[in-house]
Coordinates of C-alpha atoms in Angstrom, one line a residue:
M14 CA -45.6 -17.0 -58.6
K15 CA -45.8 -17.8 -62.2
R16 CA -43.8 -15.8 -64.6
R17 CA -44.7 -15.4 -68.3
N18 CA -42.9 -13.7 -71.1
R19 CA -44.6 -11.4 -73.5
N20 CA -45.9 -14.2 -75.6
G21 CA -47.6 -15.7 -72.6
M22 CA -45.3 -18.7 -72.4
R23 CA -44.5 -20.1 -69.0
L24 CA -40.8 -20.3 -68.3
L25 CA -38.4 -22.9 -66.9
P26 CA -38.3 -23.6 -63.2
I27 CA -35.8 -21.5 -61.3
R28 CA -37.1 -21.2 -57.8
G29 CA -39.3 -23.2 -55.4
L30 CA -41.7 -22.5 -52.5
L31 CA -41.2 -19.0 -51.0
S32 CA -42.0 -18.4 -47.4
L33 CA -40.8 -16.5 -44.3
I34 CA -38.5 -18.4 -42.0
F35 CA -38.2 -17.3 -38.4
A36 CA -34.7 -18.0 -37.1
A37 CA -34.1 -18.9 -33.4
G38 CA -37.8 -19.6 -32.6
Q39 CA -41.1 -18.0 -33.2
F40 CA -42.0 -14.5 -32.2
G41 CA -45.0 -14.1 -29.8
M42 CA -47.5 -11.3 -30.5
C43 CA -48.1 -10.2 -26.9
A44 CA -48.7 -6.6 -26.1
Q45 CA -45.9 -4.5 -24.7
A46 CA -46.2 -1.3 -22.7
E47 CA -42.7 -0.3 -23.5
A48 CA -41.3 0.8 -26.8
P49 CA -41.8 -1.6 -29.8
R50 CA -39.6 -4.6 -29.8
V51 CA -37.3 -4.5 -32.8
I52 CA -37.1 -7.5 -35.1
Q53 CA -34.5 -7.8 -37.8
A54 CA -35.7 -9.0 -41.3
W55 CA -33.2 -10.1 -43.9
S56 CA -33.6 -10.5 -47.7
F57 CA -31.0 -11.5 -50.3
Y58 CA -33.3 -10.7 -53.2
S59 CA -32.1 -7.4 -54.8
T60 CA -33.8 -7.5 -58.1
P61 CA -37.4 -6.7 -59.3
P62 CA -40.0 -7.3 -58.1
F63 CA -38.4 -7.7 -54.6
V64 CA -36.4 -4.4 -55.0
V65 CA -37.2 -2.0 -57.8
D66 CA -35.3 1.0 -56.4
E67 CA -31.9 0.3 -54.7
R68 CA -31.7 3.7 -53.0
S69 CA -35.0 3.4 -51.2
N70 CA -35.4 -0.4 -51.3
A71 CA -38.8 0.1 -52.7
G72 CA -40.4 -3.1 -53.9
L73 CA -42.1 -6.3 -52.7
C74 CA -39.7 -6.7 -49.7
K75 CA -40.3 -3.2 -48.3
D76 CA -44.1 -3.3 -49.0
L77 CA -44.3 -6.5 -47.0
I78 CA -42.4 -5.1 -44.1
D79 CA -44.5 -1.9 -44.2
Q80 CA -47.7 -4.0 -44.1
L81 CA -46.5 -6.1 -41.2
N82 CA -45.5 -3.0 -39.2
R83 CA -48.9 -1.5 -39.7
R84 CA -50.6 -4.8 -38.6
L85 CA -48.4 -5.0 -35.5
A86 CA -49.6 -1.5 -34.5
G87 CA -46.5 -0.5 -32.5
E88 CA -46.0 -3.7 -30.6
Y89 CA -43.1 -4.7 -32.8
E90 CA -41.0 -2.8 -35.3
I91 CA -39.5 -4.9 -38.1
Q92 CA -36.4 -3.5 -39.7
L93 CA -35.5 -4.5 -43.3
N94 CA -31.9 -5.4 -44.1
M95 CA -30.8 -6.2 -47.7
V96 CA -27.8 -8.6 -47.4
P97 CA -26.0 -11.2 -49.6
R98 CA -27.2 -14.8 -49.3
A99 CA -23.8 -15.8 -47.7
R100 CA -24.3 -13.4 -44.9
V101 CA -27.8 -14.7 -44.2
N102 CA -26.3 -18.2 -43.9
R103 CA -23.7 -16.9 -41.4
L104 CA -26.4 -15.0 -39.4
L105 CA -28.5 -18.2 -39.2
E106 CA -25.6 -20.3 -38.2
S107 CA -24.6 -17.9 -35.5
G108 CA -28.1 -18.2 -33.9
A109 CA -29.1 -14.7 -34.7
T110 CA -32.8 -13.9 -34.2
G111 CA -34.7 -12.5 -37.1
V112 CA -36.9 -13.2 -40.1
V113 CA -35.7 -14.2 -43.6
L114 CA -38.0 -12.9 -46.3
F115 CA -39.1 -15.0 -49.3
A116 CA -37.0 -18.0 -48.3
P117 CA -37.0 -21.0 -50.8
S118 CA -37.7 -23.9 -48.5
M119 CA -35.6 -26.4 -50.5
T120 CA -32.4 -24.5 -50.0
F121 CA -33.0 -24.0 -46.2
G122 CA -33.5 -27.6 -45.3
G123 CA -37.2 -27.8 -46.1
I124 CA -40.3 -27.2 -44.0
S125 CA -40.2 -30.3 -41.8
G126 CA -40.3 -31.3 -38.2
S127 CA -36.5 -31.5 -38.2
S128 CA -36.1 -28.0 -39.6
P129 CA -34.2 -25.7 -37.2
Y130 CA -36.4 -22.8 -38.2
S131 CA -40.0 -21.8 -37.8
W132 CA -41.8 -21.2 -41.1
S133 CA -44.8 -19.1 -42.2
I134 CA -47.3 -20.5 -44.5
P135 CA -46.1 -20.2 -48.1
L136 CA -46.4 -16.6 -49.4
M137 CA -46.1 -17.6 -53.1
R138 CA -45.5 -20.6 -55.2
D139 CA -42.8 -19.7 -57.7
R140 CA -42.9 -22.4 -60.3
Q141 CA -42.6 -22.0 -64.0
T142 CA -43.2 -24.8 -66.6
V143 CA -42.8 -24.7 -70.3
I144 CA -46.2 -25.4 -71.9
S145 CA -45.2 -24.9 -75.5
L146 CA -42.0 -26.1 -77.1
K147 CA -42.7 -24.5 -80.4
P148 CA -41.3 -21.0 -80.9
P149 CA -43.1 -18.3 -83.0
Q150 CA -42.9 -19.0 -86.8
G151 CA -39.5 -18.1 -88.2
R152 CA -37.8 -18.0 -84.8
Q153 CA -35.5 -20.4 -83.0
A154 CA -34.4 -20.4 -79.4
V155 CA -30.7 -20.5 -78.5
F156 CA -29.7 -21.6 -75.0
I157 CA -26.3 -20.3 -73.8
G158 CA -25.3 -23.1 -71.5
D159 CA -25.2 -23.9 -67.7
L160 CA -28.3 -26.0 -67.8
I161 CA -27.3 -27.8 -64.6
D162 CA -26.0 -27.5 -61.0
R163 CA -28.7 -25.1 -59.8
G164 CA -32.4 -25.4 -59.4
P165 CA -34.9 -28.1 -58.3
E166 CA -35.7 -29.6 -61.8
Q167 CA -32.5 -29.8 -63.8
I168 CA -33.4 -33.0 -65.6
K169 CA -36.7 -31.5 -66.7
V170 CA -34.8 -28.4 -68.0
I171 CA -32.4 -30.7 -70.0
E172 CA -35.3 -32.7 -71.4
T173 CA -37.1 -29.6 -72.5
V174 CA -34.0 -28.2 -74.2
R175 CA -33.2 -31.5 -75.9
A176 CA -36.8 -31.9 -77.2
M177 CA -36.7 -28.4 -78.7
I178 CA -33.3 -29.1 -80.3
D179 CA -34.5 -32.5 -81.7
A180 CA -37.6 -30.8 -83.2
G181 CA -35.4 -28.2 -84.9
N182 CA -36.8 -25.4 -82.7
A183 CA -33.6 -24.6 -80.7
R184 CA -29.8 -24.7 -80.5
A185 CA -27.6 -24.7 -77.5
V186 CA -23.9 -24.1 -76.6
M187 CA -21.9 -25.7 -73.8
G188 CA -21.4 -23.8 -70.5
N189 CA -18.7 -24.3 -68.0
H190 CA -21.0 -26.4 -65.8
E191 CA -21.6 -28.9 -68.7
F192 CA -17.9 -29.0 -69.4
N193 CA -17.1 -29.6 -65.7
A194 CA -19.7 -32.4 -65.6
I195 CA -17.9 -34.1 -68.5
G196 CA -14.6 -33.9 -66.7
Y197 CA -16.1 -35.1 -63.5
V198 CA -16.9 -38.6 -64.9
T199 CA -14.0 -38.9 -67.5
P200 CA -11.1 -41.0 -66.2
N201 CA -7.6 -39.4 -66.4
F202 CA -5.4 -41.4 -68.8
D203 CA -2.4 -40.6 -66.6
D204 CA -4.1 -42.1 -63.5
P205 CA -7.2 -44.2 -64.2
H206 CA -8.2 -44.0 -60.5
K207 CA -8.7 -40.3 -60.9
F208 CA -10.9 -38.1 -63.0
L209 CA -10.1 -35.1 -65.3
R210 CA -12.1 -32.9 -62.9
P211 CA -10.8 -33.7 -59.4
H212 CA -13.5 -34.9 -56.8
T213 CA -12.4 -32.3 -54.2
P214 CA -15.0 -31.4 -51.6
S215 CA -15.7 -28.0 -53.1
K216 CA -16.1 -29.4 -56.6
V217 CA -18.4 -32.2 -55.4
A218 CA -20.5 -29.7 -53.5
Q219 CA -20.9 -27.5 -56.6
H220 CA -22.1 -30.5 -58.6
R221 CA -24.1 -32.2 -55.9
E222 CA -27.5 -31.0 -56.8
F223 CA -27.2 -32.4 -60.3
L224 CA -25.7 -35.7 -59.2
D225 CA -28.5 -36.2 -56.7
Q226 CA -31.2 -35.4 -59.3
V227 CA -29.8 -37.6 -62.1
G228 CA -28.5 -40.4 -59.8
E229 CA -24.7 -40.4 -59.7
G230 CA -23.3 -43.2 -61.8
S231 CA -26.7 -44.2 -63.3
E232 CA -27.3 -45.0 -66.9
R233 CA -29.2 -41.7 -67.2
H234 CA -26.2 -39.9 -65.8
R235 CA -23.9 -41.4 -68.4
E236 CA -26.3 -40.7 -71.2
L237 CA -26.7 -37.1 -70.3
V238 CA -22.9 -36.5 -70.1
T239 CA -22.6 -38.1 -73.5
W240 CA -25.1 -35.6 -74.8
F241 CA -23.1 -32.7 -73.2
R242 CA -20.1 -33.9 -75.2
S243 CA -22.0 -33.3 -78.4
L244 CA -22.8 -29.6 -77.6
P245 CA -20.9 -27.0 -79.6
V246 CA -18.8 -24.6 -77.6
A247 CA -19.5 -21.7 -79.9
L248 CA -22.0 -20.9 -82.7
D249 CA -21.2 -18.6 -85.5
L250 CA -24.5 -18.1 -87.2
G251 CA -23.3 -15.4 -89.6
S252 CA -25.4 -12.5 -88.4
I253 CA -24.9 -13.4 -84.7
R254 CA -22.4 -15.3 -82.6
V255 CA -23.2 -17.2 -79.4
V256 CA -20.8 -18.5 -76.8
H257 CA -21.1 -19.0 -73.0
A258 CA -18.5 -16.6 -71.7
W259 CA -16.0 -15.1 -74.2
W260 CA -15.8 -15.0 -77.9
H261 CA -12.1 -15.1 -78.7
Q262 CA -11.7 -15.9 -82.3
D263 CA -8.3 -17.7 -81.9
Y264 CA -9.9 -20.0 -79.3
V265 CA -13.0 -20.6 -81.4
D266 CA -10.7 -21.7 -84.3
E267 CA -8.6 -23.9 -82.0
I268 CA -11.6 -25.9 -80.8
A269 CA -13.1 -26.1 -84.3
G270 CA -9.9 -27.6 -85.5
S271 CA -9.5 -30.0 -82.5
V272 CA -13.0 -31.4 -82.0
G273 CA -13.6 -32.6 -85.6
S274 CA -16.4 -32.2 -88.1
D275 CA -19.0 -34.1 -86.0
G276 CA -18.5 -31.7 -83.1
F277 CA -18.3 -34.6 -80.5
M278 CA -15.5 -34.3 -77.9
S279 CA -13.4 -37.4 -78.0
D280 CA -11.5 -38.9 -75.1
D281 CA -8.2 -37.8 -76.5
F282 CA -9.5 -34.2 -76.9
L283 CA -10.8 -34.1 -73.3
Q284 CA -7.4 -35.3 -71.9
R285 CA -5.8 -32.3 -73.6
A286 CA -8.7 -29.9 -72.7
F287 CA -8.3 -30.6 -69.0
C288 CA -4.5 -30.5 -69.0
K289 CA -3.3 -27.0 -67.8
G290 CA -1.1 -25.2 -70.3
T291 CA -2.3 -27.0 -73.5
A292 CA -3.9 -25.0 -76.3
E293 CA -7.1 -26.9 -75.9
C294 CA -7.3 -26.2 -72.2
K295 CA -6.7 -22.5 -72.7
A296 CA -9.4 -22.3 -75.4
M297 CA -12.0 -24.3 -73.5
E298 CA -11.4 -22.3 -70.3
G299 CA -11.6 -19.1 -72.2
L300 CA -14.7 -19.8 -74.1
T301 CA -16.7 -21.4 -71.2
K302 CA -15.3 -19.5 -68.2
G303 CA -14.2 -16.2 -69.7
L304 CA -11.2 -14.0 -69.5
E305 CA -9.6 -13.9 -66.0
V306 CA -6.7 -12.2 -64.4
K307 CA -5.1 -13.1 -61.0
L308 CA -5.0 -10.3 -58.4
S309 CA -1.6 -9.5 -57.0
D310 CA -0.6 -10.7 -53.5
G311 CA -2.5 -8.9 -50.8
H312 CA -5.6 -8.4 -52.9
S313 CA -8.8 -10.4 -53.0
Y314 CA -12.6 -10.0 -53.0
F315 CA -15.6 -11.8 -51.8
D316 CA -18.0 -13.3 -54.4
H317 CA -21.8 -13.8 -54.2
Q318 CA -21.4 -16.8 -52.0
G319 CA -19.1 -15.0 -49.6
E320 CA -16.0 -16.9 -50.7
A321 CA -12.6 -15.0 -50.9
R322 CA -11.2 -15.0 -54.5
R323 CA -8.1 -13.8 -56.3
D324 CA -9.1 -14.9 -59.8
L325 CA -11.0 -12.0 -61.3
R326 CA -13.5 -12.3 -64.2
C327 CA -13.0 -9.5 -66.7
R328 CA -15.2 -7.5 -69.1
W329 CA -13.2 -8.7 -72.1
W330 CA -15.5 -6.5 -74.2
H331 CA -14.7 -3.2 -72.3
E332 CA -13.7 -0.4 -74.7
S333 CA -11.7 1.7 -72.2
Q334 CA -9.3 -0.9 -70.9
R335 CA -6.7 0.7 -68.7
T336 CA -6.8 -0.7 -65.2
I337 CA -7.9 -4.0 -63.6
R338 CA -10.7 -2.2 -61.8
D339 CA -12.0 -0.9 -65.2
V340 CA -12.7 -4.5 -66.4
A341 CA -13.5 -6.3 -63.1
I342 CA -16.7 -8.2 -62.8
V343 CA -17.5 -8.4 -59.1
P344 CA -20.4 -7.8 -56.8
R345 CA -21.0 -4.1 -56.2
H346 CA -19.9 -4.3 -52.6
A347 CA -16.5 -5.7 -53.7
T348 CA -15.6 -3.0 -56.3
A349 CA -13.5 -1.1 -53.8
S350 CA -11.4 -4.2 -53.1
I351 CA -10.1 -4.3 -56.7
P352 CA -6.9 -2.3 -57.2
A353 CA -6.7 0.3 -59.9
S354 CA -3.4 -1.1 -61.1
P355 CA -2.5 -1.4 -64.9
L356 CA -3.7 -4.4 -66.8
P357 CA -1.2 -7.1 -67.5
E358 CA 0.9 -6.7 -70.6
D359 CA -0.5 -10.0 -72.0
Y360 CA -4.2 -9.0 -71.4
L361 CA -6.3 -10.4 -74.3
G362 CA -9.5 -8.4 -73.9
S363 CA -10.6 -6.2 -76.8
P364 CA -13.8 -4.5 -77.9
A365 CA -16.0 -6.7 -80.0
T366 CA -16.2 -6.2 -83.8
G367 CA -18.2 -7.9 -86.4
S368 CA -21.6 -9.5 -85.9
P369 CA -23.4 -9.3 -82.5
I370 CA -22.2 -11.6 -79.7
F371 CA -24.5 -13.2 -77.1
I372 CA -23.1 -14.5 -73.9
G373 CA -24.3 -15.8 -70.4
H374 CA -22.1 -16.8 -67.4
Y375 CA -21.7 -13.5 -65.6
W376 CA -24.7 -13.1 -63.3
M377 CA -25.5 -9.5 -64.2
D378 CA -28.0 -7.4 -62.2
G379 CA -30.0 -4.3 -62.8
I380 CA -32.1 -3.5 -65.9
P381 CA -30.9 -5.8 -68.8
A382 CA -29.1 -3.8 -71.5
P383 CA -26.3 -4.4 -74.0
H384 CA -22.8 -4.0 -72.8
L385 CA -21.7 -2.7 -76.2
P386 CA -23.7 -2.2 -79.4
R387 CA -22.5 -5.7 -80.3
V388 CA -22.3 -7.6 -77.0
A389 CA -25.3 -8.7 -74.8
C390 CA -25.3 -10.9 -71.7
V391 CA -28.6 -12.7 -70.9
D392 CA -27.6 -14.2 -67.5
Y393 CA -29.2 -12.1 -64.8
S394 CA -29.0 -14.6 -61.9
A395 CA -32.1 -16.7 -62.7
A396 CA -30.5 -19.5 -60.8
G397 CA -30.4 -17.2 -57.8
S398 CA -32.8 -14.4 -57.1
G399 CA -32.9 -12.7 -60.5
P400 CA -35.3 -13.0 -63.5
L401 CA -35.0 -15.3 -66.5
V402 CA -33.7 -13.1 -69.3
A403 CA -33.6 -13.5 -73.1
Y404 CA -33.0 -11.3 -76.1
R405 CA -35.4 -11.3 -79.0
W406 CA -33.1 -10.7 -82.0
T407 CA -34.9 -9.4 -85.2
G408 CA -31.9 -9.0 -87.5
E409 CA -30.4 -5.8 -86.1
S410 CA -26.6 -5.3 -86.2
T411 CA -26.8 -2.9 -83.2
L412 CA -28.3 -4.4 -80.1
S413 CA -30.7 -2.4 -77.9
R414 CA -32.3 -2.5 -74.5
A415 CA -35.7 -2.9 -76.3
G416 CA -34.6 -6.4 -77.4
F417 CA -34.5 -7.8 -73.9
I418 CA -37.4 -9.7 -72.5
T419 CA -37.6 -11.0 -68.9
S420 CA -39.8 -13.3 -66.9
T421 CA -41.0 -10.3 -64.9
D422 CA -42.3 -8.5 -68.0

């Protein structure tokens, strides 16, 4: 399925081959005299075009199931279940029998003889490729970080962005994934046998897809990390400001004064930036990872991957900041897990003032819209099941829903 924006430009690759996978063996189509056999179908895509109405599940998923049930003419009844991706993984691992809708083959072990699943023929080929690196006259693209760690063609994404920057057609800021990639290969001065970002199993797993695509330890790997170190953490362009996660002016000023006029992150700076408690570390974590608070003992929530977490991302831009639940950024199913306790006394969030701020990082869902008249997030889970989203800014000081464009438009 090829997605185009309103200018007809094809977009960067975010998802591969989409098929149905049949868990625990194929389903025969023999006639039955008894009541229809019930088959469970699961989908973890909750955004358009797969689901366009959350209350009725109307959309591509439901249309497909309705069509299959009509074709099966009462022999089978397929029931649609919208569940998080982590739950699909657990169901498959437990040996549950069912059908996974629109499954990307790459992330389920591929369609091969050794695959534990039975696959349908591909239903759609979801591949987007940039065919023009030149923006409309008078415009410039701004990328808001996290170019790596998800998706099948990360090197091509980087090459495209770099080519646009080199041609003067784009700018980019550093995301937490680029920052982590730098720490992953930078030796720790205090222990040269270790790295600034520890190579723990969870951190290696998070970074594995990029390492495999670039060739861990290769010359290309080293060259790309060097380029990451040249990316600005924040851009103040006068009429707009751009940062990956949180525009906190004190942190912006701290990094501007620590990095130097050339903007390149030196080894000395990185040692401080990855050392907990330093001013540089607080600033880098704030700008690239956002404002977080730790939930009190006994409270946690499950994220999109089904992992239990106590560190809570916050809507630092929220205007009515009274309780932790008010500012919590969690999946909808986890909202009830967040206590309505008062915010910490040292909470730093505050409504945005000044020129508009554009951010990414937060994996929003629903119809893209500004969070405040001066704050807009353009990350709507394109690395997962959501659309690729951008904002076409035309000089306005008050942002609007009309400025958003998506790969499904």
